[in-house]
Coordinates of C-alpha atoms in Angstrom, one line a residue:
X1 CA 2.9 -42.3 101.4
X2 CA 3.6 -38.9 100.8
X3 CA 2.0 -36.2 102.7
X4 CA 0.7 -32.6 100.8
X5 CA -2.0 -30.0 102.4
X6 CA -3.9 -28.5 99.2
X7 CA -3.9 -25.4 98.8
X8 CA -7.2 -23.7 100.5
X9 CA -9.5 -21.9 98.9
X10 CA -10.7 -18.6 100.1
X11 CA -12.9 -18.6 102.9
X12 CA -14.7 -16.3 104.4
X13 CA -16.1 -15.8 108.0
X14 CA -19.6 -16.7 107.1
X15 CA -18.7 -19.7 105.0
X16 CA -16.6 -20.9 108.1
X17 CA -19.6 -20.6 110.9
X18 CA -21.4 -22.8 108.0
X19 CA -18.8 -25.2 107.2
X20 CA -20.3 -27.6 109.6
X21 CA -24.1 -27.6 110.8
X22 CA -23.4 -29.6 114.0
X23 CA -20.5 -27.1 115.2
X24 CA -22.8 -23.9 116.5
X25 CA -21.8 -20.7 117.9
X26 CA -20.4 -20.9 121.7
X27 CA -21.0 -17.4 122.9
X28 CA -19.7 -18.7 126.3
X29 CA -17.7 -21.4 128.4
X30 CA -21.2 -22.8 129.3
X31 CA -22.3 -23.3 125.2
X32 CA -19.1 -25.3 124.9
X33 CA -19.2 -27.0 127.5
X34 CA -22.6 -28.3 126.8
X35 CA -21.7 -29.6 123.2
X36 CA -18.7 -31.4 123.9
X37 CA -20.6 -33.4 126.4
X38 CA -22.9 -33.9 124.1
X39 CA -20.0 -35.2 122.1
X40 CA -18.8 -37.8 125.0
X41 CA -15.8 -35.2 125.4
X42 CA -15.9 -34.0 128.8
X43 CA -16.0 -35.7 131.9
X44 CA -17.1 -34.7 135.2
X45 CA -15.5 -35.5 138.2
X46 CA -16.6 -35.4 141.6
X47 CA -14.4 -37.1 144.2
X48 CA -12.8 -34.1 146.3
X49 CA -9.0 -33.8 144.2
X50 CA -5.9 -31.3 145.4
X51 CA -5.1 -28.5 143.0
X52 CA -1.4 -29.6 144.1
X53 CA -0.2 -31.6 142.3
X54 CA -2.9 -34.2 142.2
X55 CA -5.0 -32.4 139.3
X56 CA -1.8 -32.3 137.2
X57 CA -0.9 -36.1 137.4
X58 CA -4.9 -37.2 136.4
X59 CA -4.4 -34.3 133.4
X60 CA -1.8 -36.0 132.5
X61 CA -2.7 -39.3 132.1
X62 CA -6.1 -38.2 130.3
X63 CA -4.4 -36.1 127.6
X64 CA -1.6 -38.9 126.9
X65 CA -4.5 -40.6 126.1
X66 CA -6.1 -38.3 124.0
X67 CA -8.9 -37.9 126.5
X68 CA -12.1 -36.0 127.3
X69 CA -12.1 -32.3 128.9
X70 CA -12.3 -32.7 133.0
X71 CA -14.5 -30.7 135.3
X72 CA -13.5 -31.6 138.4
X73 CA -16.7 -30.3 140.6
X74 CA -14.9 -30.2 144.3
X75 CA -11.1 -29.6 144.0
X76 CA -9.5 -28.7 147.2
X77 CA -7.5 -25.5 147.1
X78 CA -3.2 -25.0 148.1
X79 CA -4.8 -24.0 151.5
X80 CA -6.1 -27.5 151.7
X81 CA -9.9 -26.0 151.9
X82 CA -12.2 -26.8 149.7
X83 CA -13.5 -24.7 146.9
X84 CA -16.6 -23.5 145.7
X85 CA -15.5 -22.8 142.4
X86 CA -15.0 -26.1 140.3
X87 CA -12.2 -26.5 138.0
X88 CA -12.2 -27.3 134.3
X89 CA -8.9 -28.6 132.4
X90 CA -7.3 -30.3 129.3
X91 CA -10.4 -28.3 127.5
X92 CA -8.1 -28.0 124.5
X93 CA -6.5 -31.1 124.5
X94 CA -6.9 -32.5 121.1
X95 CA -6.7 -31.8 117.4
X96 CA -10.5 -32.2 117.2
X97 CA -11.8 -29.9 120.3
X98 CA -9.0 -27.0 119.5
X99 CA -10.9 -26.8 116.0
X100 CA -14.5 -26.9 117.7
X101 CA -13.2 -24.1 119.9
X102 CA -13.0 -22.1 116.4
X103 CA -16.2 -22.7 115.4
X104 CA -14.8 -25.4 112.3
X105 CA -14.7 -29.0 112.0
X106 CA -10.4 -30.2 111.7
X107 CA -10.7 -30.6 108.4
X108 CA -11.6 -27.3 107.9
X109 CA -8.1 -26.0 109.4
X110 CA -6.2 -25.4 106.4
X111 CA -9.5 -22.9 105.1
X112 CA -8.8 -21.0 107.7
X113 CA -5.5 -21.0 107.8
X114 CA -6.1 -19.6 104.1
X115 CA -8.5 -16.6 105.0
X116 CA -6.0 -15.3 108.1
X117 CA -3.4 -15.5 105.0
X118 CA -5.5 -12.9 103.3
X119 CA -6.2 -11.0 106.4
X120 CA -2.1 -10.8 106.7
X121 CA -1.7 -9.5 103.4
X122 CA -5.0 -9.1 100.8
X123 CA -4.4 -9.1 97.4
X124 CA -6.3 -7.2 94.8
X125 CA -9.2 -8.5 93.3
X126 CA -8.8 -9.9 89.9
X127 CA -11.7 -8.9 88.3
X128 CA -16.0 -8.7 89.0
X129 CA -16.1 -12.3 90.3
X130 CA -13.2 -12.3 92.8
X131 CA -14.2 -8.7 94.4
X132 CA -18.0 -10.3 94.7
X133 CA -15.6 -13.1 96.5
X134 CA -14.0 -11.3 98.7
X135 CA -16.4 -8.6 100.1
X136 CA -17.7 -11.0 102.8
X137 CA -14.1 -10.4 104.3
X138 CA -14.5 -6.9 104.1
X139 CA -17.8 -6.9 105.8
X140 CA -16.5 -9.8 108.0
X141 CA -14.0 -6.4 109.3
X142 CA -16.6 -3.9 109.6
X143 CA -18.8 -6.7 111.7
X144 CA -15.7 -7.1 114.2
X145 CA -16.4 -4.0 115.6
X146 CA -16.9 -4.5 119.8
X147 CA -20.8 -3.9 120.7
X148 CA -20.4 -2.2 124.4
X149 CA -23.3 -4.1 127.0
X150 CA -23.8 -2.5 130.4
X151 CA -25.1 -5.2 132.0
X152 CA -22.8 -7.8 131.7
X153 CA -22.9 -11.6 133.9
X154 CA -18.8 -11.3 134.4
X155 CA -19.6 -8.9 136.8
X156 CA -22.6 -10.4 138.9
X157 CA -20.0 -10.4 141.6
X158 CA -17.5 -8.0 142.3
X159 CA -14.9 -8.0 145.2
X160 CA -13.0 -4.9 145.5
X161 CA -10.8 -3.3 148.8
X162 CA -10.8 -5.8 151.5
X163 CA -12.9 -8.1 149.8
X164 CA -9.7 -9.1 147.1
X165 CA -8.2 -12.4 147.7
X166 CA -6.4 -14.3 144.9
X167 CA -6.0 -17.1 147.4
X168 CA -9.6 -18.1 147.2
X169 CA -9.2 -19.2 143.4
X170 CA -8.3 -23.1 142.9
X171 CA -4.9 -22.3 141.4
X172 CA -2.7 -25.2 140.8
X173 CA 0.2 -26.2 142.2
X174 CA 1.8 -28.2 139.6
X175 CA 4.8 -29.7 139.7
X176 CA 7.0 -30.7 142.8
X177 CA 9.2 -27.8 144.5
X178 CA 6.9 -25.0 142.4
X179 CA 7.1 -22.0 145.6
X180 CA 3.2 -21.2 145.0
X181 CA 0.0 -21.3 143.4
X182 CA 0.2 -20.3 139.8
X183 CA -2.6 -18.9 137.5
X184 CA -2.1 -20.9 134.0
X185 CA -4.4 -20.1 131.6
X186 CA -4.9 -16.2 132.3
X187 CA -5.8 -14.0 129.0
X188 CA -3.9 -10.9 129.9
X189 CA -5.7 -7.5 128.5
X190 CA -3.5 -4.8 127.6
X191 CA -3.4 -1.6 126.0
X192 CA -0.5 1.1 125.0
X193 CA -0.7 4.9 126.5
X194 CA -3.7 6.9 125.0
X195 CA -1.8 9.3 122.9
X196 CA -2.8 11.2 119.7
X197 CA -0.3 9.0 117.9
X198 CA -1.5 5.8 119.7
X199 CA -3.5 3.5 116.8
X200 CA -2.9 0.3 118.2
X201 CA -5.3 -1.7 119.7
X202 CA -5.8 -4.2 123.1
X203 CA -3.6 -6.7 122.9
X204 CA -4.0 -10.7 124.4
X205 CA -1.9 -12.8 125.3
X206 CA -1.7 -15.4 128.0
X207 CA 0.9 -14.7 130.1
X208 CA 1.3 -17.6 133.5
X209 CA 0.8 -15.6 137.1
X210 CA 2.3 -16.3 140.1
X211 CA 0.1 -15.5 143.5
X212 CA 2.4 -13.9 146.1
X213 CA -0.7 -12.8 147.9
X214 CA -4.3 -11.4 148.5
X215 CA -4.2 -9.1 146.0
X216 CA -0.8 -9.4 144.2
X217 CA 0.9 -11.5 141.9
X218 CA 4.0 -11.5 139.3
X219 CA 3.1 -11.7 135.5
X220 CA 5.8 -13.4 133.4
X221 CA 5.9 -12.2 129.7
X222 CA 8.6 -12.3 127.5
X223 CA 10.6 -9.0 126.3
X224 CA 8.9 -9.3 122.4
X225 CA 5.3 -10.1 123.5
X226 CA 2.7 -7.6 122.6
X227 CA 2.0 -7.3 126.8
X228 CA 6.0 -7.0 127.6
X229 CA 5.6 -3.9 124.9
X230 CA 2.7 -2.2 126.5
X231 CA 4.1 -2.7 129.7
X232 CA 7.7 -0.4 128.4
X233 CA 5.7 1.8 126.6
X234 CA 3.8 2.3 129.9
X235 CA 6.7 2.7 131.9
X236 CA 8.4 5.0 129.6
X237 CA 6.0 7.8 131.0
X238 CA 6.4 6.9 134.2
X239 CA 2.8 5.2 134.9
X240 CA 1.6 1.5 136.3
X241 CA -0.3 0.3 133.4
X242 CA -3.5 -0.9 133.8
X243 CA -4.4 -4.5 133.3
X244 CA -7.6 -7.0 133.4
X245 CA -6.8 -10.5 133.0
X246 CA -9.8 -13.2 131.9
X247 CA -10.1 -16.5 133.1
X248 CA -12.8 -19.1 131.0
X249 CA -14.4 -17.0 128.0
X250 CA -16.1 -18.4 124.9
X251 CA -13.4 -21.1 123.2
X252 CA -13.4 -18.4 120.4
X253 CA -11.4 -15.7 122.5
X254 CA -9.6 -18.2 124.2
X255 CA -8.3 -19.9 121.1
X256 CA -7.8 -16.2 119.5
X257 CA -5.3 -15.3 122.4
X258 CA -2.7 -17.8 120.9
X259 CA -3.4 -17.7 117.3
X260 CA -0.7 -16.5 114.7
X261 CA -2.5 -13.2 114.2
X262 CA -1.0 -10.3 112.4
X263 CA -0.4 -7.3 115.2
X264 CA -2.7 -5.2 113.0
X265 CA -5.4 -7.3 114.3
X266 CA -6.8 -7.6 117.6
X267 CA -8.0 -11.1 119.5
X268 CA -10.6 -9.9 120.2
X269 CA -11.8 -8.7 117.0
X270 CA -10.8 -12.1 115.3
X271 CA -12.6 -14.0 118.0
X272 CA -15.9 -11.8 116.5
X273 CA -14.6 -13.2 113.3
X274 CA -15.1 -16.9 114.4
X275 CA -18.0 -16.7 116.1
X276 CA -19.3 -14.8 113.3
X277 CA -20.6 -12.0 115.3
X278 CA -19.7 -8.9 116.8
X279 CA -18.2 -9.2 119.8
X280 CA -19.6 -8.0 123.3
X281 CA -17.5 -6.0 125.5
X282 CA -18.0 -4.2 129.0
X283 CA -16.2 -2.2 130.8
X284 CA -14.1 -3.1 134.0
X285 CA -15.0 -1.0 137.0
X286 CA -11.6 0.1 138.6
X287 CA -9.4 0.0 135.1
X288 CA -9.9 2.1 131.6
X289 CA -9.9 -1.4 129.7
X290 CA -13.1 -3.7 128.1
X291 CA -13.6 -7.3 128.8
X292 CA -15.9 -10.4 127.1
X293 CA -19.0 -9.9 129.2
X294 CA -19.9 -13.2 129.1
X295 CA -16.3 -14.5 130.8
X296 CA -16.4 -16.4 133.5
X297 CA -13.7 -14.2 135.9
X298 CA -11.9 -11.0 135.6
X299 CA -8.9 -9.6 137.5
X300 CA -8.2 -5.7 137.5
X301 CA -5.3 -3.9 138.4
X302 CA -2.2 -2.1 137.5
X303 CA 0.9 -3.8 136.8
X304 CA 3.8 -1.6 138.8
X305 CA 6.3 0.1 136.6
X306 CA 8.9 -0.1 139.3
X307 CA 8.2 -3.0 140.9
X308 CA 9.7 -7.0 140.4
X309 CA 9.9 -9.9 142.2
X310 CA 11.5 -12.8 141.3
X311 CA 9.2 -15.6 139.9
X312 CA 9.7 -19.7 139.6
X313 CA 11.0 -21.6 139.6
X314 CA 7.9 -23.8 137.7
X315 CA 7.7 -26.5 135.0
X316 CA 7.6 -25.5 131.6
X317 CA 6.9 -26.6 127.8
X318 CA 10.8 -27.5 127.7
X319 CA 10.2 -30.6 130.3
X320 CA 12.5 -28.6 133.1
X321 CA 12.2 -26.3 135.6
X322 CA 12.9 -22.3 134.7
X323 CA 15.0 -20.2 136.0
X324 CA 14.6 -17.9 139.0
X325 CA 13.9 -14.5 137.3
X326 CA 12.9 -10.9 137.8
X327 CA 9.2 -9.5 136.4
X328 CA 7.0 -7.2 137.0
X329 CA 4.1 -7.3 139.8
X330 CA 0.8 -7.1 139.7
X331 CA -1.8 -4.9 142.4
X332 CA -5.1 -6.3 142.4
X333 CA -8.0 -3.7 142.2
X334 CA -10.9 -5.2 141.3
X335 CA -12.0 -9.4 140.8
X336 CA -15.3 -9.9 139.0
X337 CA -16.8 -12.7 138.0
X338 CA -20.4 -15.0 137.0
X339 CA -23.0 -16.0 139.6
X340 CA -21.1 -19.7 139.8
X341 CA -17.8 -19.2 137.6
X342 CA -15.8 -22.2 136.1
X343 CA -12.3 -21.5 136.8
X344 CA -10.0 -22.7 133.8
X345 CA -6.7 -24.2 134.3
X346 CA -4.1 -26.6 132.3
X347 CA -0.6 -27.5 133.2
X348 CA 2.8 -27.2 131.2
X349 CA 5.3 -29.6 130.9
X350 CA 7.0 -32.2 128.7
X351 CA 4.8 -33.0 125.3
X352 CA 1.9 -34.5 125.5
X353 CA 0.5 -31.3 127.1
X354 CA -2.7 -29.0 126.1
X355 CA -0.5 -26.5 124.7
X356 CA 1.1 -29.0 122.2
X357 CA -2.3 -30.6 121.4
X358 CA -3.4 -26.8 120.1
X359 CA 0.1 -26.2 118.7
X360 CA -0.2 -29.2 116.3
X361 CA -4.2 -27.4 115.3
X362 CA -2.4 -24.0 115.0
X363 CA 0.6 -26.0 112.8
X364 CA -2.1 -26.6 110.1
X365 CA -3.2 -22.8 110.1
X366 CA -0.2 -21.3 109.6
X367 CA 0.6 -23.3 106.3
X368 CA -1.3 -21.0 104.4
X369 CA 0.6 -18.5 105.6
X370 CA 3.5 -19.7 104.4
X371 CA 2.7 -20.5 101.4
X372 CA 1.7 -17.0 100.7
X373 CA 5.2 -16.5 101.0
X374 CA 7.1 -19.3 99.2
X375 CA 4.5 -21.1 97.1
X376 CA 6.7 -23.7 96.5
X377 CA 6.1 -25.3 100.3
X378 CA 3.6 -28.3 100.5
X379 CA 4.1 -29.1 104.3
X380 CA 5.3 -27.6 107.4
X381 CA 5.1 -29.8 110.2
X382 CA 6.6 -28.8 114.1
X383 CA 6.6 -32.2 116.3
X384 CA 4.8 -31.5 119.7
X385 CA 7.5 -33.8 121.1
X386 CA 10.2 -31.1 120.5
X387 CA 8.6 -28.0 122.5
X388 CA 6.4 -27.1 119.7
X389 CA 8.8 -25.2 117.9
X390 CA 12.5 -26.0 118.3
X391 CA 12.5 -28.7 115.1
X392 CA 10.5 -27.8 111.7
X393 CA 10.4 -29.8 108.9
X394 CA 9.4 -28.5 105.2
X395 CA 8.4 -29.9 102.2
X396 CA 8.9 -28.4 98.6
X397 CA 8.5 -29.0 94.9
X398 CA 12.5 -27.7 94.4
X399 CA 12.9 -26.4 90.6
X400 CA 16.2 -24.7 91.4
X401 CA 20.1 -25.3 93.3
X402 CA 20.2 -23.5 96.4
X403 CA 15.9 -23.6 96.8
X404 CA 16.5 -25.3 100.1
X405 CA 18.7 -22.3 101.4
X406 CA 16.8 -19.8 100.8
X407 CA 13.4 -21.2 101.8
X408 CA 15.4 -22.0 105.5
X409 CA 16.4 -18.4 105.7
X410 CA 13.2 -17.0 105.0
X411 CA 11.7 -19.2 107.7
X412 CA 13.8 -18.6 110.2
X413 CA 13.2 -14.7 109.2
X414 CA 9.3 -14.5 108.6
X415 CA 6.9 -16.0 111.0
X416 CA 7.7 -15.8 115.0
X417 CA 6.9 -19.1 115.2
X418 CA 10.2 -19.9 114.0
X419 CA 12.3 -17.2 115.2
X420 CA 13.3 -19.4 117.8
X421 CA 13.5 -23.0 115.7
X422 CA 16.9 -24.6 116.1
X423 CA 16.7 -27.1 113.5
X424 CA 15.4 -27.0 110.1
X425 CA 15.1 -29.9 107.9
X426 CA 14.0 -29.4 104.0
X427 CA 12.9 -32.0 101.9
X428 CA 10.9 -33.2 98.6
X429 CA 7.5 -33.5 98.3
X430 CA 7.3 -37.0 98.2
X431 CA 8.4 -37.4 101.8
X432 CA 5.6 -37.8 104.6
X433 CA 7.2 -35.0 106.9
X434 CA 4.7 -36.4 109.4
X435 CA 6.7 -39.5 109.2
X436 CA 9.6 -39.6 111.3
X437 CA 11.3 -43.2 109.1
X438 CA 10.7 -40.9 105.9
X439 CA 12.2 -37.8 107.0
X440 CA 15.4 -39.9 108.4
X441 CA 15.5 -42.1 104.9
X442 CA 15.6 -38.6 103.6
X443 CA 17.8 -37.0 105.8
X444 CA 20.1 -40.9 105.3
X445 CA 20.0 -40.5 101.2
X446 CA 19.6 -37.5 100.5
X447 CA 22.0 -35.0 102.3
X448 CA 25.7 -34.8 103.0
X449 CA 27.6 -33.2 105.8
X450 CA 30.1 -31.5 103.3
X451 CA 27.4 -29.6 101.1
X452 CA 23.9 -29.5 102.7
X453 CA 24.2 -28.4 106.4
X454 CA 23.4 -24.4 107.0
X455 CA 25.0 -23.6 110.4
X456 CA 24.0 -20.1 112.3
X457 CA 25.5 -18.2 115.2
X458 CA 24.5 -16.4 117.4
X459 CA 20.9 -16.1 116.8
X460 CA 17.4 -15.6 119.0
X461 CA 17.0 -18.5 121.1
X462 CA 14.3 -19.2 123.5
X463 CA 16.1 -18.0 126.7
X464 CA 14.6 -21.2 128.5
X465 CA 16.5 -23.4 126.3
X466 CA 19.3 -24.5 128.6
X467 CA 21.2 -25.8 125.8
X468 CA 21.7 -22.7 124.0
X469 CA 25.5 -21.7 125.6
X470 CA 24.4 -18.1 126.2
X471 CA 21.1 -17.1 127.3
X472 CA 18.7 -16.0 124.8
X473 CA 21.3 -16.5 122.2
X474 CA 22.3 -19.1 120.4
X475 CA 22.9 -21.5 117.0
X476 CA 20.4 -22.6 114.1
X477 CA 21.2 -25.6 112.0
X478 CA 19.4 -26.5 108.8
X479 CA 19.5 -29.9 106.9
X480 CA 18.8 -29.2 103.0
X481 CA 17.5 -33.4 102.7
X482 CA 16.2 -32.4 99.0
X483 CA 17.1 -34.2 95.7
X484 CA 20.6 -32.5 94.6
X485 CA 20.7 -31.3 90.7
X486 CA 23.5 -29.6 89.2
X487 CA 25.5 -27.6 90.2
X488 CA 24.5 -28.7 93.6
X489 CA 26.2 -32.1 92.5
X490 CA 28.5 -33.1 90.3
X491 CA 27.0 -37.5 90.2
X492 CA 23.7 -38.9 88.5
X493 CA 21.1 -38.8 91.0
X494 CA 19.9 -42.5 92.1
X495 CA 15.7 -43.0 91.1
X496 CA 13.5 -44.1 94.1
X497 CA 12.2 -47.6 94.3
X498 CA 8.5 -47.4 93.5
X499 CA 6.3 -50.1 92.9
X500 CA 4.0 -50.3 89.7
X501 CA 0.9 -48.7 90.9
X502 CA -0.9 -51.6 89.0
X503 CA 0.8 -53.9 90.8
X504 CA -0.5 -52.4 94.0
X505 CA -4.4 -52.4 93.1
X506 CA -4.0 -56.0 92.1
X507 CA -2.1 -57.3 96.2
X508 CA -5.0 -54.5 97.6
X509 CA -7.2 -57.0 96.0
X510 CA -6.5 -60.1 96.8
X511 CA -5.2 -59.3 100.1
X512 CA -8.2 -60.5 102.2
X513 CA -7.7 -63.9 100.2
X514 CA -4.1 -64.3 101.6
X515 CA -5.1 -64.6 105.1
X516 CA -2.9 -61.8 106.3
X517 CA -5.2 -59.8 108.7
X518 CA -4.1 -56.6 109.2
X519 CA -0.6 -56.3 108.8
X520 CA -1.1 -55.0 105.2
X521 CA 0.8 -51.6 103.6
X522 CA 4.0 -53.1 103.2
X523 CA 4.9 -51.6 99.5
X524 CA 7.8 -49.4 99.8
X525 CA 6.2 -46.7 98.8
X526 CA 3.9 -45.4 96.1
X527 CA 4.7 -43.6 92.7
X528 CA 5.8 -40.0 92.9

């Protein structure tokens, strides 16, 4: 059966905190936490369980079975003491809960998806009615502006001097031969050098942190992250660059941290967006920077601009170990946190993981946004099993030769997301890209190796792709599976079987009768 996301409609921030009644506003960890109990989707543990290894192995098994969140109330620290401080994980580890964390029901994804296409690039408004449409967005702007609070529960405790120690945090161990504790689910605060030319704002990404101590620790970013930029810009006057990193905020910010957002807008700002409120900020005591005051833990300090040491090797997306590498460290200035913080951690590794349960949510977002740029696209799917990113297939309605081509190059050349896919296959609309038989009967019928392959050199790669034969560089191959028309091909085009859709209603109908139970669906496939 073939597979199409409609086109969204317009949507704007107030229509999306009302798109469901029973999905309410989580200002913080806590009001999320509440309501997916309340859903049967978290499950408290609270038998005493190791942050090494142990935690990993029961997340593990929970999210291959598309399971509930885990608060594990008593986990025992790397040190082998126990903790105060419980642990949640797999918070984010399905479709369903990645789209409650937005404030939106799944189905709603693809609305979304639609207004974060018009915050990338608005169009005019045709006429009285569309403005009238469209000025909730332009409110829902203005609204995103940060409200500063004073008192703020993030800092109910703070530990500076003597008082730091990263060691006390339940940090997991992961994975086997990992050298030590590792902070997983950090939301890394950054901003460039005040300048009189400086216009950008905080950046957030979520950046994994090695603990080498008390009060230091390596952060690993890569070179084209909006952090990694900071950091150069930061260095380029000769200055450490000062940093607060967030652990456990409202699902909105945490969600926002990873999203496909245009650089022109800040996570923070968006997360005000899907909440549908302005978001509340304070600031840190030791660095010039703002945080969510209602997070559960904040790190200060200054990240050196001199300063490496090497970090790993640990388990990644990939399924392997990475490489031993160089990056910058960390000094520790200041950690603040709640009365009785939750400290939020996931692991990475092989798919099924919690960051390829929110990549395939943040698949159906992203749609939109390319179909703003080629309108012809009807699906864009990237298969958790393969990193998230490294295979894409694409659906179209072709009306020209060479459509396949060009949509592959514009992929490859548009959205980060795809900077660093290594295989692209194209193909009709009346192929269930979701559907790995239908993509291969596609790829099987519908391409050959002497016309539709598109073979690229020496491209970006992912540098922790092992396969690539030079670090951080390597091929791209695309696999044009569409329908071939002239002058593509030079034969008459076979038509696809396709049973009579008459047919079909009357076997639906007397299929109970037949005593079949529920092996049913086995037409070849419906009408185009």
């Amino acid at each position: 059966m073939r597979s199409e996301i409609a086109p969204a409609s317009f949507c704007s921030f107030q229509e999306i905190v009302r798109l469901q009644r029973d999905v309410p506003r989580f200002r913080e960890l806590s009001d999320f936490l509440r309501f997916i109990e309340g859903k049967g989707q978290l499950r408290r543990i609270r038998e005493p369980v190791s942050v090494v290894h142990e935690i990993t192995e029961i997340h593990r098994r929970v999210i291959g079975e598309h399971g509930p969140a885990l608060l594990f109330e008593r986990p025992i620290r790397a040190d082998g003491l126990p903790s105060g401080m419980p642990l949640l994980t797999n918070l984010f580890g399905t479709v369903e809960r990645t789209a409650w964390g937005m404030g939106i029901t799944p189905d709603r994804l693809e609305e979304l998806g639609a207004m974060m296409a018009e915050l990338r690039a608005p169009r005019p408004p045709h006429g009285v009615r569309d403005a009238w449409r469209k000025l909730p967005l332009a409110r829902a702007a203005l609204a995103t502006r940060p409200r500063s609070r004073a008192a703020a529960p993030v800092q109910d405790r703070a530990a500076m001097g003597e008082d730091i120690d990263l060691t006390k945090l339940p940090a997991q161990i992961c994975w086997p031969g990992e050298p030590a504790p590792l902070i997983t689910w950090p939301l890394v605060i950054t901003a460039p050098p005040a300048s009189p030319a400086a216009d950008q704002e905080e950046n957030v990404g979520v950046y994994r942190m090695q603990i080498l101590g008390r009060d230091r620790a390596i952060v690993r970013w890569l070179a084209h992250r909006g952090g990694a930029r900071h950091h150069q810009q930061w260095k380029a006057v000769g200055r450490d660059m000062p940093v607060a990193i967030v652990i456990g905020a409202d699902p909105a910010t945490i969600l926002a941290a990873v999203m496909p957002l245009p650089e022109t807008i800040s996570e923070l700002r968006f997360a005000g967006i899907l909440r549908g409120e302005r978001p509340e900020l304070t600031p840190c005591l030791t660095v010039p920077l703002e945080v969510p005051a209602t997070a559960e833990i904040v790190i200060e300090g200054f990240v050196s601009a001199t300063e490496t040491a090497a970090e790993g090797p640990y388990g990644d997306h990939t399924g392997y170990y990475n490489s031993v590498e160089q990056f910058p460290v960390l000094r520790v200035t200041a950690i603040t946190s709640r009365q009785q913080p939750i400290y939020l951690s996931t692991f990475t590794g092989r798919a099924p993981d919690e960051p390829s349960r929110i990549g395939e949510a943040l698949n159906r977002l992203f749609v939109p946004l390319i179909r703003q740029q080629f309108p012809e696209v009807t699906d864009c799917w990237l298969p958790p099993e393969t990193c998230s990113y490294r295979v894409a297939i694409a659906s179209i309605k072709k009306r020209y030769p060479g459509q396949a081509r060009r949509l592959m190059l514009g992929l490859w050349s548009m959205l980060p997301q795809f900077s660093y896919t290594k295989l692209l296959i194209v193909v009709d609309d009346d192929i269930d890209i979701r559907d790995w038989r239908e993509v291969m009967w596609a790829v099987a019928t519908r391409s050959d190796s002497s016309r539709d392959l598109v073979a690229l050199s020496d491209t970006p790669i992912d540098y922790l792709d092992f396969a690539s034969p030079k670090s951080g560089l390597g091929g791209k191959l695309g696999i044009d599976a569409t329908t071939k028309m002239p002058p593509e091909t030079e034969r008459e085009w076979g038509e696809p079987l396709a049973m009579d859709s008459a047919v079909i209603a009357k076997v639906d109908a007397m299929w109970p009768a037949l005593g079949l139970g529920g092996i049913g669906g086995l037409q070849l496939r419906e009408p185009a």
